[in-house]
One Martini backbone bead per residue (centre of mass of N, CA, C, O) as a GRO file, in nm:
protein
  339
    1MET     BB    1  13.256  10.446   9.030
    2ALA     BB    2  13.037  10.684   9.001
    3THR     BB    3  12.679  10.628   9.029
    4PHE     BB    4  12.337  10.652   8.868
    5ILE     BB    5  12.029  10.483   8.937
    6ALA     BB    6  11.728  10.328   8.851
    7ILE     BB    7  11.459  10.170   9.010
    8ARG     BB    8  11.241   9.915   8.949
    9ASN     BB    9  10.893   9.972   9.052
   10VAL     BB   10  10.609   9.815   8.999
   11LYS     BB   11  10.507   9.865   9.272
   12GLN     BB   12  10.246  10.129   9.354
   13THR     BB   13  10.227  10.138   9.683
   14ARG     BB   14  10.224  10.194  10.012
   15GLY     BB   15  10.352   9.922  10.084
   16ALA     BB   16  10.595   9.943   9.893
   17MET     BB   17  10.707  10.201  10.016
   18ALA     BB   18  10.747  10.092  10.302
   19GLY     BB   19  10.936   9.860  10.219
   20ALA     BB   20  11.163  10.033  10.094
   21MET     BB   21  11.219  10.210  10.344
   22GLY     BB   22  11.278   9.978  10.542
   23TYR     BB   23  11.511   9.851  10.390
   24VAL     BB   24  11.717  10.099  10.358
   25ALA     BB   25  11.699  10.145  10.701
   26LYS     BB   26  11.856   9.925  10.805
   27ASP     BB   27  12.081   9.871  11.049
   28GLU     BB   28  12.267   9.648  10.910
   29LYS     BB   29  12.323   9.875  10.668
   30THR     BB   30  12.348  10.184  10.842
   31LEU     BB   31  12.535  10.106  11.081
   32TRP     BB   32  12.812  10.318  11.206
   33ARG     BB   33  12.955  10.332  11.495
   34GLY     BB   34  12.653  10.412  11.605
   35ILE     BB   35  12.575  10.546  11.328
   36SER     BB   36  12.329  10.682  11.140
   37LEU     BB   37  12.284  10.657  10.768
   38VAL     BB   38  12.008  10.837  10.795
   39ALA     BB   39  11.838  11.072  10.588
   40GLY     BB   40  11.675  11.400  10.524
   41HIS     BB   41  11.480  11.568  10.274
   42ASN     BB   42  11.215  11.740  10.397
   43CYS     BB   43  11.269  11.522  10.633
   44VAL     BB   44  11.221  11.273  10.874
   45PRO     BB   45  11.325  10.962  10.887
   46GLN     BB   46  11.126  10.840  11.113
   47SER     BB   47  10.867  11.007  10.945
   48SER     BB   48  10.864  10.980  10.628
   49TYR     BB   49  10.614  10.814  10.559
   50ILE     BB   50  10.405  11.008  10.680
   51GLU     BB   51  10.496  11.255  10.514
   52PHE     BB   52  10.433  11.145  10.239
   53LEU     BB   53  10.127  11.100  10.290
   54THR     BB   54  10.052  11.388  10.375
   55THR     BB   55  10.118  11.522  10.107
   56LYS     BB   56   9.916  11.365   9.934
   57LYS     BB   57   9.661  11.450  10.095
   58ARG     BB   58   9.688  11.757  10.077
   59PHE     BB   59   9.683  11.731   9.734
   60HIS     BB   60   9.512  11.492   9.627
   61LYS     BB   61   9.767  11.252   9.565
   62THR     BB   62   9.720  10.905   9.614
   63GLU     BB   63   9.761  10.812   9.332
   64GLY     BB   64   9.962  10.612   9.178
   65ARG     BB   65  10.255  10.711   9.202
   66GLN     BB   66  10.461  10.708   9.506
   67PHE     BB   67  10.768  10.649   9.401
   68TYR     BB   68  11.127  10.680   9.398
   69HIS     BB   69  11.430  10.486   9.303
   70PHE     BB   70  11.773  10.529   9.398
   71VAL     BB   71  12.130  10.475   9.310
   72GLN     BB   72  12.439  10.565   9.475
   73SER     BB   73  12.772  10.505   9.374
   74PHE     BB   74  13.103  10.394   9.487
   75ALA     BB   75  13.432  10.369   9.486
   76GLU     BB   76  13.664  10.202   9.670
   77GLY     BB   77  13.923  10.380   9.585
   78ASP     BB   78  13.818  10.660   9.725
   79ARG     BB   79  13.801  10.648  10.034
   80LEU     BB   80  13.515  10.675  10.156
   81SER     BB   81  13.318  10.781  10.392
   82PRO     BB   82  13.009  10.716  10.510
   83GLN     BB   83  12.938  11.010  10.590
   84MET     BB   84  13.013  11.138  10.317
   85ALA     BB   85  12.822  10.973  10.144
   86ASN     BB   86  12.565  11.082  10.277
   87ALA     BB   87  12.615  11.383  10.215
   88ILE     BB   88  12.612  11.348   9.906
   89GLY     BB   89  12.323  11.245   9.889
   90VAL     BB   90  12.191  11.500  10.003
   91GLU     BB   91  12.302  11.697   9.791
   92LEU     BB   92  12.159  11.566   9.552
   93ALA     BB   93  11.871  11.600   9.658
   94GLU     BB   94  11.877  11.912   9.673
   95LYS     BB   95  11.932  11.959   9.364
   96GLU     BB   96  11.710  11.749   9.223
   97PHE     BB   97  11.485  11.765   9.493
   98PRO     BB   98  11.390  12.044   9.641
   99ASP     BB   99  11.047  11.984   9.659
  100PHE     BB  100  11.119  11.703   9.793
  101GLU     BB  101  11.098  11.412   9.955
  102VAL     BB  102  11.399  11.249  10.102
  103LEU     BB  103  11.545  10.936  10.144
  104VAL     BB  104  11.874  10.871  10.293
  105ALA     BB  105  12.074  10.568  10.245
  106THR     BB  106  12.361  10.408  10.376
  107HIS     BB  107  12.548  10.135  10.257
  108ILE     BB  108  12.791   9.891  10.432
  109ASP     BB  109  12.739   9.559  10.360
  110THR     BB  110  12.919   9.589  10.119
  111GLY     BB  111  13.194   9.643   9.900
  112HIS     BB  112  13.015   9.911   9.849
  113LEU     BB  113  12.929  10.223   9.855
  114HIS     BB  114  12.575  10.325   9.900
  115ASN     BB  115  12.285  10.500   9.793
  116HIS     BB  116  11.950  10.553   9.895
  117LEU     BB  117  11.670  10.702   9.711
  118ILE     BB  118  11.361  10.819   9.836
  119VAL     BB  119  11.097  10.960   9.640
  120ASN     BB  120  10.851  11.162   9.630
  121SER     BB  121  10.582  11.215   9.396
  122VAL     BB  122  10.516  11.470   9.583
  123SER     BB  123  10.515  11.790   9.645
  124CYS     BB  124  10.564  11.987   9.945
  125VAL     BB  125  10.507  12.276   9.807
  126ASP     BB  126  10.284  12.234   9.530
  127GLY     BB  127  10.189  11.923   9.440
  128ARG     BB  128  10.351  11.819   9.226
  129LYS     BB  129  10.430  11.580   8.996
  130LEU     BB  130  10.663  11.336   8.944
  131HIS     BB  131  10.861  11.309   8.646
  132GLN     BB  132  11.036  11.047   8.456
  133ASN     BB  133  11.313  11.025   8.231
  134THR     BB  134  11.591  10.988   8.049
  135ALA     BB  135  11.679  11.285   8.071
  136ASP     BB  136  11.660  11.305   8.379
  137LEU     BB  137  11.866  11.084   8.445
  138GLN     BB  138  12.104  11.220   8.301
  139HIS     BB  139  12.103  11.473   8.477
  140HIS     BB  140  12.161  11.333   8.742
  141ARG     BB  141  12.435  11.220   8.650
  142ASP     BB  142  12.574  11.488   8.593
  143VAL     BB  143  12.547  11.601   8.880
  144ASN     BB  144  12.687  11.370   9.021
  145ASP     BB  145  12.959  11.416   8.884
  146GLN     BB  146  13.006  11.703   8.987
  147ILE     BB  147  13.009  11.634   9.286
  148CYS     BB  148  13.234  11.420   9.283
  149MET     BB  149  13.457  11.600   9.157
  150LYS     BB  150  13.462  11.803   9.390
  151TYR     BB  151  13.566  11.540   9.579
  152HIS     BB  152  13.763  11.360   9.406
  153LEU     BB  153  13.593  11.156   9.243
  154SER     BB  154  13.518  10.897   9.059
  155VAL     BB  155  13.399  10.850   8.722
  156LEU     BB  156  13.215  10.762   8.462
  157PRO     BB  157  13.248  10.727   8.159
  158LYS     BB  158  13.052  10.800   7.897
  159SER     BB  159  13.210  10.560   7.740
  160GLN     BB  160  13.179  10.211   7.832
  161LYS     BB  161  13.352   9.918   7.768
  162HIS     BB  162  13.300   9.559   7.797
  163SER     BB  163  13.444   9.278   7.809
  164ARG     BB  164  13.412   8.942   7.707
  165LYS     BB  165  13.437   8.669   7.943
  166LYS     BB  166  13.467   8.316   8.024
  167ARG     BB  167  13.732   8.363   8.177
  168MET     BB  168  13.953   8.381   8.424
  169GLU     BB  169  14.194   8.600   8.465
  170PRO     BB  170  14.479   8.680   8.617
  171GLY     BB  171  14.394   8.973   8.695
  172GLU     BB  172  14.124   8.888   8.826
  173TYR     BB  173  14.243   8.716   9.047
  174GLN     BB  174  14.418   8.934   9.179
  175ALA     BB  175  14.183   9.121   9.239
  176GLY     BB  176  14.042   8.924   9.432
  177LEU     BB  177  14.271   8.923   9.645
  178ARG     BB  178  14.225   9.245   9.694
  179GLY     BB  179  13.898   9.307   9.675
  180ASP     BB  180  13.841   9.469   9.360
  181SER     BB  181  13.631   9.288   9.216
  182TRP     BB  182  13.333   9.315   9.052
  183LYS     BB  183  13.270   9.012   9.009
  184LEU     BB  184  13.304   8.917   9.303
  185GLU     BB  185  13.091   9.107   9.413
  186LEU     BB  186  12.861   8.980   9.254
  187VAL     BB  187  12.878   8.700   9.380
  188PHE     BB  188  12.824   8.792   9.668
  189VAL     BB  189  12.540   8.913   9.612
  190LEU     BB  190  12.407   8.661   9.490
  191ASN     BB  191  12.433   8.491   9.748
  192GLN     BB  192  12.256   8.673   9.918
  193ALA     BB  193  11.999   8.650   9.745
  194LEU     BB  194  11.970   8.332   9.777
  195ARG     BB  195  11.895   8.349  10.084
  196GLU     BB  196  11.603   8.515  10.019
  197ALA     BB  197  11.500   8.369   9.761
  198GLU     BB  198  11.202   8.194   9.627
  199ASP     BB  199  11.214   8.361   9.353
  200LYS     BB  200  11.263   8.544   9.080
  201GLU     BB  201  11.135   8.811   9.179
  202SER     BB  202  11.289   8.832   9.457
  203PHE     BB  203  11.570   8.825   9.334
  204ILE     BB  204  11.549   9.083   9.163
  205GLU     BB  205  11.458   9.278   9.386
  206TRP     BB  206  11.706   9.252   9.567
  207LEU     BB  207  11.912   9.356   9.357
  208GLU     BB  208  11.776   9.633   9.299
  209ARG     BB  209  11.809   9.743   9.590
  210GLU     BB  210  12.141   9.727   9.540
  211GLY     BB  211  12.171   9.840   9.219
  212TYR     BB  212  12.090   9.610   9.038
  213GLN     BB  213  12.062   9.459   8.719
  214VAL     BB  214  11.815   9.244   8.538
  215LYS     BB  215  11.837   9.039   8.242
  216TRP     BB  216  11.527   8.850   8.224
  217SER     BB  217  11.417   8.642   7.963
  218THR     BB  218  11.241   8.402   7.782
  219ASN     BB  219  11.397   8.473   7.486
  220ARG     BB  220  11.661   8.417   7.657
  221LYS     BB  221  11.932   8.219   7.754
  222HIS     BB  222  12.045   8.460   7.927
  223ILE     BB  223  12.183   8.636   8.192
  224THR     BB  224  12.207   8.988   8.283
  225PHE     BB  225  12.434   9.170   8.478
  226ILE     BB  226  12.423   9.497   8.650
  227THR     BB  227  12.609   9.712   8.797
  228PRO     BB  228  12.632  10.014   8.959
  229GLU     BB  229  12.891  10.080   8.759
  230GLY     BB  230  12.803   9.926   8.464
  231TYR     BB  231  12.864   9.637   8.463
  232ARG     BB  232  12.863   9.351   8.251
  233CYS     BB  233  12.714   9.011   8.309
  234ARG     BB  234  12.708   8.695   8.230
  235ASP     BB  235  12.630   8.389   8.360
  236THR     BB  236  12.881   8.244   8.208
  237SER     BB  237  13.107   8.455   8.366
  238LEU     BB  238  13.100   8.334   8.689
  239HIS     BB  239  13.214   8.036   8.745
  240ASP     BB  240  12.898   7.944   8.815
  241GLU     BB  241  12.627   7.728   8.768
  242THR     BB  242  12.412   7.846   8.959
  243PHE     BB  243  12.366   8.120   8.761
  244LEU     BB  244  12.221   7.983   8.559
  245LYS     BB  245  11.922   7.998   8.424
  246ASP     BB  246  11.827   7.702   8.441
  247ASN     BB  247  11.914   7.658   8.739
  248LEU     BB  248  11.745   7.883   8.869
  249GLU     BB  249  11.469   7.783   8.775
  250TYR     BB  250  11.489   7.513   8.926
  251LEU     BB  251  11.544   7.621   9.208
  252PHE     BB  252  11.277   7.789   9.240
  253LEU     BB  253  11.088   7.555   9.197
  254TYR     BB  254  11.188   7.388   9.436
  255ARG     BB  255  11.125   7.599   9.657
  256GLN     BB  256  10.815   7.615   9.613
  257LEU     BB  257  10.775   7.294   9.667
  258THR     BB  258  10.957   7.317   9.966
  259ASN     BB  259  10.932   7.568  10.148
  260PHE     BB  260  11.114   7.808  10.147
  261GLU     BB  261  11.327   7.992  10.375
  262PRO     BB  262  11.428   8.283  10.434
  263GLY     BB  263  11.776   8.298  10.548
  264ARG     BB  264  11.933   8.071  10.463
  265GLU     BB  265  12.191   7.879  10.469
  266GLU     BB  266  12.423   7.750  10.286
  267PRO     BB  267  12.494   7.457  10.205
  268SER     BB  268  12.781   7.275  10.172
  269CYS     BB  269  12.661   7.140   9.892
  270GLY     BB  270  12.474   7.345   9.787
  271TRP     BB  271  12.191   7.459   9.630
  272LEU     BB  272  12.182   7.219   9.396
  273TYR     BB  273  12.171   6.952   9.544
  274GLY     BB  274  11.867   6.908   9.596
  275VAL     BB  275  11.783   6.921   9.301
  276THR     BB  276  11.952   6.687   9.187
  277TYR     BB  277  11.875   6.456   9.421
  278ASN     BB  278  11.540   6.540   9.373
  279ALA     BB  279  11.445   6.529   9.070
  280GLU     BB  280  11.265   6.281   9.043
  281ALA     BB  281  11.044   6.370   9.244
  282LEU     BB  282  10.987   6.643   9.112
  283THR     BB  283  10.898   6.539   8.833
  284ARG     BB  284  10.667   6.361   8.936
  285TYR     BB  285  10.504   6.591   9.058
  286MET     BB  286  10.467   6.758   8.793
  287THR     BB  287  10.316   6.538   8.622
  288GLN     BB  288  10.062   6.552   8.830
  289ALA     BB  289  10.015   6.826   8.760
  290MET     BB  290   9.846   7.117   8.666
  291ASP     BB  291   9.950   7.333   8.434
  292VAL     BB  292  10.259   7.244   8.394
  293PRO     BB  293  10.544   7.307   8.276
  294ASP     BB  294  10.821   7.219   8.156
  295PRO     BB  295  11.108   7.161   8.279
  296PRO     BB  296  11.408   7.222   8.310
  297PRO     BB  297  11.700   7.110   8.312
  298ILE     BB  298  11.876   6.906   8.501
  299PRO     BB  299  12.113   6.959   8.713
  300VAL     BB  300  12.462   6.901   8.733
  301TRP     BB  301  12.635   6.781   9.033
  302THR     BB  302  12.967   6.798   9.128
  303GLU     BB  303  13.250   6.790   9.309
  304SER     BB  304  13.405   6.981   9.125
  305LYS     BB  305  13.198   7.214   9.126
  306GLN     BB  306  13.201   7.251   9.433
  307ARG     BB  307  13.498   7.335   9.461
  308GLN     BB  308  13.472   7.586   9.283
  309ARG     BB  309  13.257   7.731   9.449
  310GLU     BB  310  13.417   7.752   9.713
  311ALA     BB  311  13.651   7.915   9.592
  312LEU     BB  312  13.483   8.157   9.492
  313LYS     BB  313  13.367   8.235   9.769
  314LYS     BB  314  13.635   8.310   9.895
  315LEU     BB  315  13.698   8.541   9.705
  316ALA     BB  316  13.429   8.702   9.759
  317HIS     BB  317  13.532   8.718  10.080
  318GLY     BB  318  13.858   8.776  10.068
  319GLN     BB  319  13.998   8.500  10.032
  320ARG     BB  320  14.273   8.306  10.019
  321LEU     BB  321  14.410   8.073   9.833
  322GLU     BB  322  14.612   7.804   9.894
  323ASN     BB  323  14.526   7.680   9.602
  324ILE     BB  324  14.466   7.706   9.268
  325GLN     BB  325  14.354   7.407   9.242
  326ASP     BB  326  14.076   7.465   9.373
  327PHE     BB  327  13.980   7.582   9.086
  328GLU     BB  328  14.156   7.408   8.878
  329GLU     BB  329  13.987   7.190   8.732
  330ASP     BB  330  13.797   6.982   8.496
  331GLU     BB  331  13.635   7.253   8.349
  332GLY     BB  332  13.861   7.464   8.206
  333TYR     BB  333  13.992   7.642   8.416
  334SER     BB  334  14.237   7.911   8.359
  335PHE     BB  335  14.507   8.132   8.458
  336GLY     BB  336  14.808   8.089   8.359
  337MET     BB  337  14.924   8.002   8.651
  338SER     BB  338  15.135   7.990   8.939
  339MET     BB  339  15.203   7.922   9.313
   0.00000   0.00000   0.00000
């Protein structure tokens, strides 16, 4: 279902703006059949960064907030073409930000089409500064719904509740085999993020750039992930202990101490293998360090858990399991069906 969310960008510098614009316009994310799915409203995509800066300098408003970042997502079942998705993004930019420069980039590299909108914080018409609040965001969503319904696209109901499940149900498994499960799409995206993230901050930033929200606080035991479509999922409901809060904290600590390089392929033994089997040396290192807090519990990684993780990854990549027993090992997961 079509959704529209705001991305939290803590850093508001020209460098952060350039980084966001460069990221959303990457060829590997926006090139479709040789066609670039990057467009501009009131600006030329190739020179949008310079145009954003020129507007700020022209009206002497170079300080403070530099840009706004939004993600507009579409349901896979709508069978929307990438070019049409980009055109809808431009239409939304024209309606909601008529006097501002907007870079619109359509991403096709994940399981669902979505647009990134980078909006200049200063109007190119009269120099006024753009301010956004909850009411503004709701108005954007209402207009987005109107545009999508005009093109007969599905939209999110006004109030939508999602049940909490700790186990994967039969219907969810079958949905995974069809490739349309939002939870399996979340697993796929989380695995992509883990290839690039060296710490908690970069992990969250990567997910937010793709339109996901992450509720991760020190005073809460679990992490909650929110998809671009508005589905909420706790770390304990992903059927993979890699994504548990304690395990991720230990994983990122391990990466910082071992000079992790972004872009690495996941080893066949899983991301947590090195953490588990090098935990003794890691703990010894930390006890010798100064002003380092006690580490979270050392994750336990077994062959059974690894088989489950490999099976889940297959589902997340749209592959059919040869035998449901690949997933239903001795950790208590059961689909309640046989194949």
